[in-house]
Amino acid sequence: MTDIISLMNDLLWGSILVYLLVGVGIYFTVRLGFIQFRHFGHMFSVLKNSRKSDAAGISSFQALCTSLAARVGTGNMAGVAVALTFGGPGAIFWMWLIAMLGMATSFAESTLAQLYKTRDDDGNYRGGPAYYMEKGLGMRWMGVLFSVFLIIAFGLVFNAVQANAIANAMQTAFGFEPLYVGIAIALISAFVIFGGIRKIARTAELIVPVMALAYLVLAFYVVFMNIEKVPEILAYIFKSAFGLQEAAAGGVGYAIAQAMIQGIKRGLFSNEAGMGSAPNAAASATPYPPHPASQGYVQMLGVFVDTIVICSATVAIILMSGEYVPHGEVTGIELTQRALSSQVGDWGGIFIAVAIFFFAFTSIIANYSYAETNLIFLEHNHKAGLGLFRLIVLGMVLFGSVATLPMIWALADVSMGLMALVNLVAIILLSGIVVKLAKDYNQQLKAGKVPTFDANDYPELKSQLEPGIWDNTKADDTTK
């Protein structure tokens, strides 16, 4: 089994996805006119009115927090440490690069998810890649394939990864038995996920901003205490990314390849751009401005915050600590704990344990919400079978808390790769619609209007859209 998983990983990440992710990121960056750079400030402007919602949807801020809850977790703390250990510091450069390109990819997939969203039995907005594959491409079979991969990845495997990180962190910091930690996580998760998508969104809205801010404040403190090392560390990252650090020792090509593969893999696991996960949260929102592209801007910001800000904070903590050893035995969350403890004292390891608990816990509930949406898609927007599925998810949380790290990470990489593969094909096929929507949004913005989507302007799309979703959009003020 391990050999099969390794073979699939090598095929996906060594031959296909590395090039596809970079290529799709470049494609959307160019076709959208470098939107992530030109409209960098507008991402923050959209947040000004992001607390608005209606009876059918959560607010844009809740959608952002839900997607950040899924993004900000083990990928930011354990994943960065894994990338450093196996790919060297150069992996961080490629992690940054895939995030910058991925912002444009995220804009595309989240805009499409908003456009093609539907309502479930309870009247709540639902949507995501499976829905735009069915409605936009007329390929339900493709949506079914994506949904199955997502349910395996987010409902099962990724939740095992998050539980594994919490259990390891708690054992390192407090000596708690992983099984008991797993039971506690499962019970707390059950309380939230049985409350439905709105309870998940409210929980993420409360926890994520507070924990992210606390983690960043501590990281800035570490950087300030070691400010003289910053130029040296940045040089180390860039030299390693292009094999200059390894040139004297030989094996430059291998070093660059490992840095690229690890950086892109861990970057995708962390920011999820192009994977097709965050669009499930984006589709649940009541957007403001009332235009599908506004959610594209919100989720672009999510990629930036996750990788460029929070992952970089972990990089700084590890590389400034002296604890980092290339290809060393200590990796994952333990390396991050040791690194912070060496900078601020023993309580640093306890802080990481607490931070990873909250980050990974919110990831578990957000991951579940994505899986729930795709299960509902498979059941034609009905909610039968959710109770049993919730119990299976909680079982995977228990399993993850006592399983070994390498096997879980390998399973996560395969499931994530298959999801991304299907989604990237779909958004390329729908790229013309993304460009039209972005152009429409920005023309209205330039004219001083609040961008508003009118389905009547797109007769070629109207038959694909859910009746009643986009019929009555209107704006009530003017964008400055």
Coordinates of C-alpha atoms in Angstrom, one line a residue:
M1 CA 0.0 0.0 0.0
T2 CA 2.8 2.4 0.9
D3 CA 4.5 1.7 -2.4
I4 CA 1.3 2.4 -4.4
I5 CA 0.8 5.7 -2.6
S6 CA 4.5 6.7 -3.1
L7 CA 4.2 5.8 -6.9
M8 CA 1.1 8.0 -7.2
N9 CA 2.7 10.8 -5.4
D10 CA 5.8 10.7 -7.6
L11 CA 3.6 10.6 -10.7
L12 CA 1.3 13.5 -9.6
W13 CA 3.9 15.8 -8.0
G14 CA 7.0 14.8 -10.0
S15 CA 5.5 14.9 -13.5
I16 CA 2.1 16.6 -13.7
L17 CA 0.9 19.0 -10.9
V18 CA 4.1 21.0 -10.4
Y19 CA 4.0 22.2 -14.0
L20 CA 0.2 22.4 -14.1
L21 CA -0.2 24.5 -11.0
V22 CA 2.5 26.9 -12.1
G23 CA 1.2 27.0 -15.6
V24 CA -2.4 27.6 -14.6
G25 CA -1.3 30.3 -12.2
I26 CA 0.7 32.1 -14.9
Y27 CA -2.2 31.7 -17.3
F28 CA -4.8 33.4 -15.1
T29 CA -2.3 36.0 -13.9
V30 CA -1.7 37.0 -17.6
R31 CA -5.4 36.7 -18.7
L32 CA -6.7 38.7 -15.7
G33 CA -4.0 41.4 -16.3
F34 CA -1.9 40.6 -13.1
I35 CA -5.0 41.2 -11.0
Q36 CA -3.4 40.1 -7.8
F37 CA -0.9 43.0 -8.1
R38 CA -2.9 45.7 -9.8
H39 CA -5.8 45.3 -7.4
F40 CA -4.0 44.3 -4.3
G41 CA -5.5 47.2 -2.3
H42 CA -9.0 46.4 -3.5
M43 CA -8.9 43.0 -1.7
F44 CA -8.9 44.9 1.5
S45 CA -11.6 47.4 0.3
V46 CA -14.0 44.6 -0.3
L47 CA -13.8 43.6 3.4
K48 CA -15.3 47.0 4.4
N49 CA -18.8 45.7 3.8
S50 CA -18.0 42.0 4.4
R51 CA -20.2 41.6 7.4
K52 CA -23.4 41.8 5.3
S53 CA -25.4 38.6 4.7
D54 CA -29.0 37.4 4.2
A55 CA -31.2 34.4 5.2
A56 CA -29.6 32.2 2.5
G57 CA -25.9 33.0 2.9
I58 CA -23.2 33.6 5.4
S59 CA -21.3 36.9 5.3
S60 CA -18.2 37.4 3.1
F61 CA -16.1 37.8 6.3
Q62 CA -17.5 34.5 7.6
A63 CA -16.7 32.9 4.2
L64 CA -13.1 34.3 4.4
C65 CA -12.7 33.0 8.0
T66 CA -14.1 29.6 7.1
S67 CA -11.7 29.3 4.2
L68 CA -8.8 30.6 6.4
A69 CA -9.9 28.0 9.1
A70 CA -9.3 25.3 6.5
R71 CA -6.1 26.9 5.2
V72 CA -4.5 27.9 8.4
G73 CA -3.6 24.8 10.3
T74 CA -0.9 22.1 10.1
G75 CA 0.2 23.4 6.7
N76 CA 1.4 26.6 8.2
M77 CA 3.2 25.1 11.2
A78 CA 3.9 21.5 10.5
G79 CA 3.9 21.7 6.7
V80 CA 6.4 24.5 6.5
A81 CA 8.7 22.5 8.8
V82 CA 8.3 19.5 6.5
A83 CA 9.1 21.6 3.4
L84 CA 12.3 23.0 5.1
T85 CA 13.5 19.5 6.2
F86 CA 13.0 17.7 2.9
G87 CA 13.3 20.5 0.4
G88 CA 15.7 22.9 2.1
P89 CA 15.1 26.7 2.6
G90 CA 14.8 27.0 -1.2
A91 CA 11.4 25.4 -0.8
I92 CA 10.1 28.5 0.9
F93 CA 10.8 30.6 -2.3
W94 CA 8.7 28.2 -4.3
M95 CA 6.0 28.3 -1.7
W96 CA 5.9 32.1 -2.0
L97 CA 5.9 31.9 -5.8
I98 CA 3.0 29.4 -6.0
A99 CA 1.0 31.6 -3.5
M100 CA 1.5 34.7 -5.7
L101 CA 0.5 32.9 -8.8
G102 CA -2.2 31.0 -6.9
M103 CA -3.9 34.2 -5.9
A104 CA -5.1 34.6 -9.6
T105 CA -6.2 30.9 -9.7
S106 CA -8.1 31.4 -6.4
F107 CA -9.9 34.4 -7.9
A108 CA -11.0 32.3 -10.9
E109 CA -12.3 29.3 -8.9
S110 CA -14.1 31.4 -6.3
T111 CA -15.7 33.7 -8.8
L112 CA -17.1 30.6 -10.7
A113 CA -18.3 29.1 -7.4
Q114 CA -20.3 32.2 -6.6
L115 CA -21.8 32.4 -10.2
Y116 CA -23.0 28.8 -10.2
K117 CA -24.2 28.5 -6.6
T118 CA -27.5 26.9 -5.7
R119 CA -29.8 26.5 -2.6
D120 CA -30.1 23.3 -0.6
D121 CA -33.2 21.9 1.1
D122 CA -32.9 24.4 3.9
G123 CA -32.5 27.4 1.6
N124 CA -28.8 27.8 2.3
Y125 CA -26.4 28.7 -0.6
R126 CA -24.2 25.8 -1.7
G127 CA -21.7 25.7 -4.5
G128 CA -18.1 24.9 -5.5
P129 CA -16.2 23.2 -8.3
A130 CA -18.7 20.2 -8.5
Y131 CA -21.5 22.7 -9.2
Y132 CA -19.6 24.7 -11.9
M133 CA -18.6 21.5 -13.5
E134 CA -22.2 20.3 -13.7
K135 CA -23.8 23.7 -14.6
G136 CA -21.0 25.5 -16.4
L137 CA -19.5 22.6 -18.3
G138 CA -22.6 20.3 -18.4
M139 CA -20.4 17.5 -17.0
R140 CA -22.0 16.1 -13.9
W141 CA -19.7 13.1 -14.1
M142 CA -16.8 15.4 -13.6
G143 CA -18.5 17.0 -10.6
V144 CA -19.1 13.6 -9.1
L145 CA -15.5 12.6 -9.6
F146 CA -14.3 15.9 -7.9
S147 CA -16.8 15.5 -5.0
V148 CA -15.6 11.9 -4.3
F149 CA -11.9 13.1 -4.2
L150 CA -12.9 16.1 -2.0
I151 CA -14.8 14.0 0.4
I152 CA -11.9 11.6 0.7
A153 CA -9.4 14.4 1.1
F154 CA -11.2 16.9 3.3
G155 CA -13.8 14.8 5.0
L156 CA -11.4 12.0 5.9
V157 CA -7.6 12.3 5.2
F158 CA -7.0 16.0 6.0
N159 CA -9.0 15.7 9.2
A160 CA -6.7 12.9 10.2
V161 CA -3.7 15.1 9.4
Q162 CA -5.1 17.9 11.6
A163 CA -5.8 15.6 14.5
N164 CA -2.3 14.1 14.1
A165 CA -0.8 17.5 14.5
I166 CA -2.9 18.4 17.6
A167 CA -2.1 15.0 19.3
N168 CA 1.7 15.3 18.6
A169 CA 1.8 18.9 19.8
M170 CA -0.2 18.1 23.0
Q171 CA 2.1 15.1 23.7
T172 CA 5.2 17.2 23.2
A173 CA 4.0 20.1 25.3
F174 CA 2.0 18.4 28.0
G175 CA 2.7 14.6 27.7
F176 CA -1.0 13.9 27.0
E177 CA -1.8 10.5 25.5
P178 CA -2.7 10.9 21.7
L179 CA -5.8 8.7 22.0
Y180 CA -7.3 10.8 24.8
V181 CA -6.5 13.9 22.8
G182 CA -8.2 12.4 19.8
I183 CA -11.4 11.6 21.8
A184 CA -11.5 15.2 23.1
I185 CA -11.1 16.7 19.6
A186 CA -13.8 14.4 18.2
L187 CA -16.3 15.4 21.0
I188 CA -15.7 19.2 20.5
S189 CA -15.8 18.8 16.7
A190 CA -19.1 16.9 17.0
F191 CA -20.6 19.8 19.0
V192 CA -19.9 22.2 16.1
I193 CA -20.4 20.1 13.0
F194 CA -23.8 18.8 14.1
G195 CA -24.9 22.5 14.2
G196 CA -24.5 22.9 10.5
I197 CA -22.7 25.4 8.2
R198 CA -23.8 28.5 10.0
K199 CA -22.4 27.3 13.4
I200 CA -19.2 26.3 11.6
A201 CA -18.9 29.8 10.1
R202 CA -19.7 31.6 13.4
T203 CA -17.0 29.4 15.2
A204 CA -14.4 30.2 12.5
E205 CA -15.3 33.9 12.7
L206 CA -14.6 34.0 16.4
I207 CA -11.4 31.8 16.6
V208 CA -9.4 32.4 13.4
P209 CA -8.7 36.2 13.6
V210 CA -7.7 36.0 17.3
M211 CA -5.3 33.1 16.9
A212 CA -3.8 34.4 13.7
L213 CA -3.1 37.7 15.3
A214 CA -1.6 36.2 18.4
Y215 CA 0.7 33.9 16.3
L216 CA 1.8 36.9 14.1
V217 CA 2.6 39.1 17.1
L218 CA 4.8 36.3 18.6
A219 CA 6.5 35.8 15.2
F220 CA 7.2 39.6 14.8
Y221 CA 8.7 39.5 18.3
V222 CA 11.1 36.7 17.3
V223 CA 12.0 38.6 14.1
F224 CA 12.6 41.8 16.1
M225 CA 14.9 40.0 18.5
N226 CA 16.9 38.6 15.6
I227 CA 16.6 41.5 13.2
E228 CA 20.3 41.3 12.2
K229 CA 19.8 37.8 10.8
V230 CA 17.1 38.8 8.4
P231 CA 19.3 39.6 5.3
E232 CA 21.3 36.4 5.9
I233 CA 18.2 34.2 6.0
L234 CA 16.6 35.8 2.9
A235 CA 19.9 35.3 1.0
Y236 CA 19.9 31.7 2.2
I237 CA 16.4 31.1 0.9
F238 CA 17.0 32.6 -2.5
K239 CA 20.4 30.8 -3.0
S240 CA 18.9 27.5 -2.0
A241 CA 15.9 28.0 -4.4
F242 CA 18.3 28.1 -7.4
G243 CA 20.9 25.6 -6.1
L244 CA 23.6 28.2 -5.5
Q245 CA 24.0 27.0 -1.9
E246 CA 24.6 23.5 -3.2
A247 CA 26.7 24.4 -6.2
A248 CA 30.0 23.7 -4.4
A249 CA 28.9 20.3 -3.2
G250 CA 27.3 19.2 -6.5
G251 CA 23.8 17.8 -7.1
V252 CA 22.4 21.2 -8.0
G253 CA 19.6 19.8 -10.3
Y254 CA 18.4 17.5 -7.6
A255 CA 18.5 20.2 -4.9
I256 CA 16.4 22.6 -7.1
A257 CA 13.9 19.8 -8.0
Q258 CA 13.4 18.9 -4.3
A259 CA 13.0 22.5 -3.3
M260 CA 10.4 23.1 -6.1
I261 CA 8.4 19.9 -5.4
Q262 CA 8.4 20.4 -1.6
G263 CA 7.6 24.1 -1.8
I264 CA 4.8 23.7 -4.3
K265 CA 3.3 20.7 -2.5
R266 CA 3.4 22.3 1.0
G267 CA 2.3 25.6 -0.5
L268 CA -0.7 24.1 -2.1
F269 CA -1.6 22.1 1.1
S270 CA -1.4 25.4 3.0
N271 CA -3.1 27.9 0.7
E272 CA -5.2 25.5 -1.3
A273 CA -5.2 27.7 -4.4
G274 CA -6.4 25.8 -7.4
M275 CA -7.3 22.8 -5.3
G276 CA -11.0 23.6 -5.4
S277 CA -11.6 23.6 -1.7
A278 CA -12.0 27.3 -0.8
P279 CA -14.7 27.9 -3.5
N280 CA -17.0 25.8 -1.4
A281 CA -16.9 28.5 1.3
A282 CA -17.0 31.3 -1.3
A283 CA -20.2 30.0 -2.8
S284 CA -21.9 30.0 0.6
A285 CA -21.5 33.8 1.0
T286 CA -23.9 36.6 0.3
P287 CA -21.5 38.7 -1.7
Y288 CA -21.0 42.5 -1.4
P289 CA -20.6 44.1 -3.8
P290 CA -23.3 41.8 -5.2
H291 CA -21.2 40.4 -8.0
P292 CA -19.5 36.9 -8.3
A293 CA -16.1 38.5 -8.7
S294 CA -16.2 40.1 -5.3
Q295 CA -15.7 36.7 -3.7
G296 CA -12.8 36.2 -6.0
Y297 CA -11.1 39.2 -4.3
V298 CA -12.0 38.0 -0.8
Q299 CA -10.4 34.5 -1.4
M300 CA -7.4 36.0 -3.1
L301 CA -6.8 37.8 0.2
G302 CA -7.1 34.5 2.0
V303 CA -4.2 33.0 -0.1
F304 CA -2.0 36.0 0.7
V305 CA -2.7 35.9 4.4
D306 CA -2.2 32.2 4.7
T307 CA 1.1 31.8 2.8
I308 CA 2.8 35.1 2.4
V309 CA 2.0 36.2 6.0
I310 CA 1.4 33.2 8.3
C311 CA 3.7 30.6 6.7
S312 CA 6.5 33.2 6.5
A313 CA 6.0 33.8 10.2
T314 CA 6.8 30.1 10.8
V315 CA 9.8 30.2 8.5
A316 CA 11.2 33.1 10.4
I317 CA 10.7 31.3 13.8
I318 CA 12.4 28.1 12.5
L319 CA 15.4 29.6 10.6
M320 CA 16.2 32.1 13.3
S321 CA 16.3 29.5 16.0
G322 CA 19.3 27.4 15.0
E323 CA 17.1 24.3 15.4
Y324 CA 16.8 23.7 11.7
V325 CA 18.9 20.8 10.4
P326 CA 18.6 19.9 6.6
H327 CA 17.1 16.3 6.3
G328 CA 17.1 16.1 10.1
E329 CA 15.1 13.6 12.1
V330 CA 13.1 16.3 13.9
T331 CA 10.4 17.8 11.6
G332 CA 6.8 18.7 11.5
I333 CA 5.1 20.4 14.5
E334 CA 7.9 19.2 16.9
L335 CA 10.5 21.3 14.9
T336 CA 8.3 24.4 15.1
Q337 CA 7.8 23.9 18.9
R338 CA 11.5 23.4 19.5
A339 CA 12.3 26.5 17.4
L340 CA 9.9 28.8 19.3
S341 CA 11.0 27.4 22.7
S342 CA 14.6 28.2 21.9
Q343 CA 13.6 31.8 21.2
V344 CA 11.1 32.6 24.0
G345 CA 11.6 29.8 26.6
D346 CA 9.7 26.6 27.4
W347 CA 6.3 28.3 27.1
G348 CA 7.0 28.7 23.4
G349 CA 6.3 25.0 22.9
I350 CA 3.1 25.3 25.0
F351 CA 2.0 28.3 22.9
I352 CA 2.5 26.3 19.6
A353 CA 0.5 23.4 21.1
V354 CA -2.4 25.7 22.0
A355 CA -2.2 27.5 18.6
I356 CA -2.1 24.3 16.6
F357 CA -5.1 23.0 18.7
F358 CA -7.2 26.0 17.7
F359 CA -5.9 26.3 14.1
A360 CA -6.2 22.5 13.4
F361 CA -9.6 22.3 15.2
T362 CA -11.1 25.1 13.0
S363 CA -9.5 23.3 10.0
I364 CA -11.4 20.1 11.0
I365 CA -14.7 21.8 11.1
A366 CA -14.1 23.9 7.9
N367 CA -12.9 20.7 6.1
Y368 CA -16.0 19.0 7.2
S369 CA -18.2 21.8 5.8
Y370 CA -16.5 21.4 2.4
A371 CA -17.2 17.7 2.4
E372 CA -20.8 18.3 3.5
T373 CA -21.4 20.5 0.5
N374 CA -20.1 17.9 -1.9
L375 CA -22.1 15.1 -0.3
I376 CA -25.2 17.3 -0.8
F377 CA -24.1 17.7 -4.4
L378 CA -23.9 13.9 -4.9
E379 CA -27.4 13.7 -3.4
H380 CA -28.9 16.4 -5.7
N381 CA -29.0 19.1 -3.0
H382 CA -30.7 16.9 -0.4
K383 CA -29.3 16.2 3.0
A384 CA -29.9 12.5 3.5
G385 CA -27.0 10.5 5.0
L386 CA -25.3 13.5 6.7
G387 CA -25.6 12.0 10.2
L388 CA -23.7 8.8 9.2
F389 CA -21.1 10.8 7.4
R390 CA -20.5 13.0 10.4
L391 CA -19.8 9.9 12.5
I392 CA -17.3 8.6 9.9
V393 CA -15.5 12.0 9.9
L394 CA -15.2 11.9 13.7
G395 CA -13.8 8.4 13.4
M396 CA -11.1 9.6 11.1
V397 CA -10.2 12.3 13.7
L398 CA -9.7 9.5 16.2
F399 CA -7.6 7.5 13.7
G400 CA -5.4 10.5 12.8
S401 CA -4.6 11.2 16.4
V402 CA -2.8 7.8 16.9
A403 CA -1.5 7.1 13.3
T404 CA 2.0 7.8 12.0
L405 CA 2.9 11.1 10.3
P406 CA 4.6 10.0 7.0
M407 CA 1.7 7.7 5.9
I408 CA -0.9 10.4 6.6
W409 CA 1.0 13.1 4.8
A410 CA 1.4 10.8 1.8
L411 CA -2.3 10.1 1.7
A412 CA -3.0 13.8 2.0
D413 CA -0.7 14.5 -1.0
V414 CA -2.4 12.0 -3.2
S415 CA -5.9 13.0 -2.5
M416 CA -5.0 16.7 -2.7
G417 CA -3.3 16.1 -6.0
L418 CA -6.3 14.3 -7.6
M419 CA -8.7 17.0 -6.5
A420 CA -6.4 19.8 -7.9
L421 CA -6.0 17.9 -11.2
V422 CA -9.8 17.7 -11.9
N423 CA -10.4 21.3 -10.7
L424 CA -7.6 22.9 -12.7
V425 CA -9.0 21.3 -15.9
A426 CA -12.4 22.7 -15.2
I427 CA -11.4 26.3 -14.5
I428 CA -9.2 26.4 -17.6
L429 CA -12.3 25.3 -19.7
L430 CA -14.4 28.0 -17.9
S431 CA -11.6 30.7 -18.1
G432 CA -13.5 32.8 -20.7
I433 CA -16.4 33.3 -18.2
V434 CA -13.9 34.3 -15.5
V435 CA -12.3 37.0 -17.7
K436 CA -15.8 38.4 -18.7
L437 CA -16.9 38.6 -15.1
A438 CA -13.6 40.3 -14.0
K439 CA -13.9 42.8 -16.8
D440 CA -17.6 43.6 -16.0
Y441 CA -16.7 44.1 -12.3
N442 CA -13.8 46.4 -13.0
Q443 CA -15.6 48.5 -15.6
Q444 CA -18.3 49.2 -13.1
L445 CA -15.7 49.9 -10.4
K446 CA -13.9 52.4 -12.7
A447 CA -17.3 54.1 -13.4
G448 CA -17.7 54.8 -9.6
K449 CA -20.5 52.2 -9.2
V450 CA -20.9 49.4 -6.8
P451 CA -20.3 46.4 -9.1
T452 CA -23.6 44.5 -9.5
F453 CA -24.1 41.4 -11.5
D454 CA -27.1 41.4 -13.9
A455 CA -27.8 38.0 -15.4
N456 CA -29.7 39.6 -18.3
D457 CA -26.3 40.9 -19.6
Y458 CA -25.2 37.3 -20.1
P459 CA -28.0 35.6 -22.1
E460 CA -25.5 32.8 -22.9
L461 CA -25.2 32.0 -19.1
K462 CA -28.7 32.6 -17.9
S463 CA -30.0 29.1 -18.6
Q464 CA -27.0 27.7 -16.6
L465 CA -27.7 29.7 -13.5
E466 CA -30.0 28.6 -10.6
P467 CA -33.4 30.5 -10.9
G468 CA -33.8 33.2 -8.3
I469 CA -30.1 33.4 -7.2
W470 CA -29.1 36.4 -9.4
D471 CA -32.4 37.8 -10.3
N472 CA -32.7 40.6 -7.7
T473 CA -29.2 41.7 -7.0
K474 CA -28.9 45.5 -6.4
A475 CA -26.5 47.8 -4.7
D476 CA -27.4 50.6 -2.4
D477 CA -24.5 53.0 -2.4
T478 CA -21.5 54.0 -4.4
T479 CA -18.0 52.6 -4.2
K480 CA -15.3 55.1 -3.4

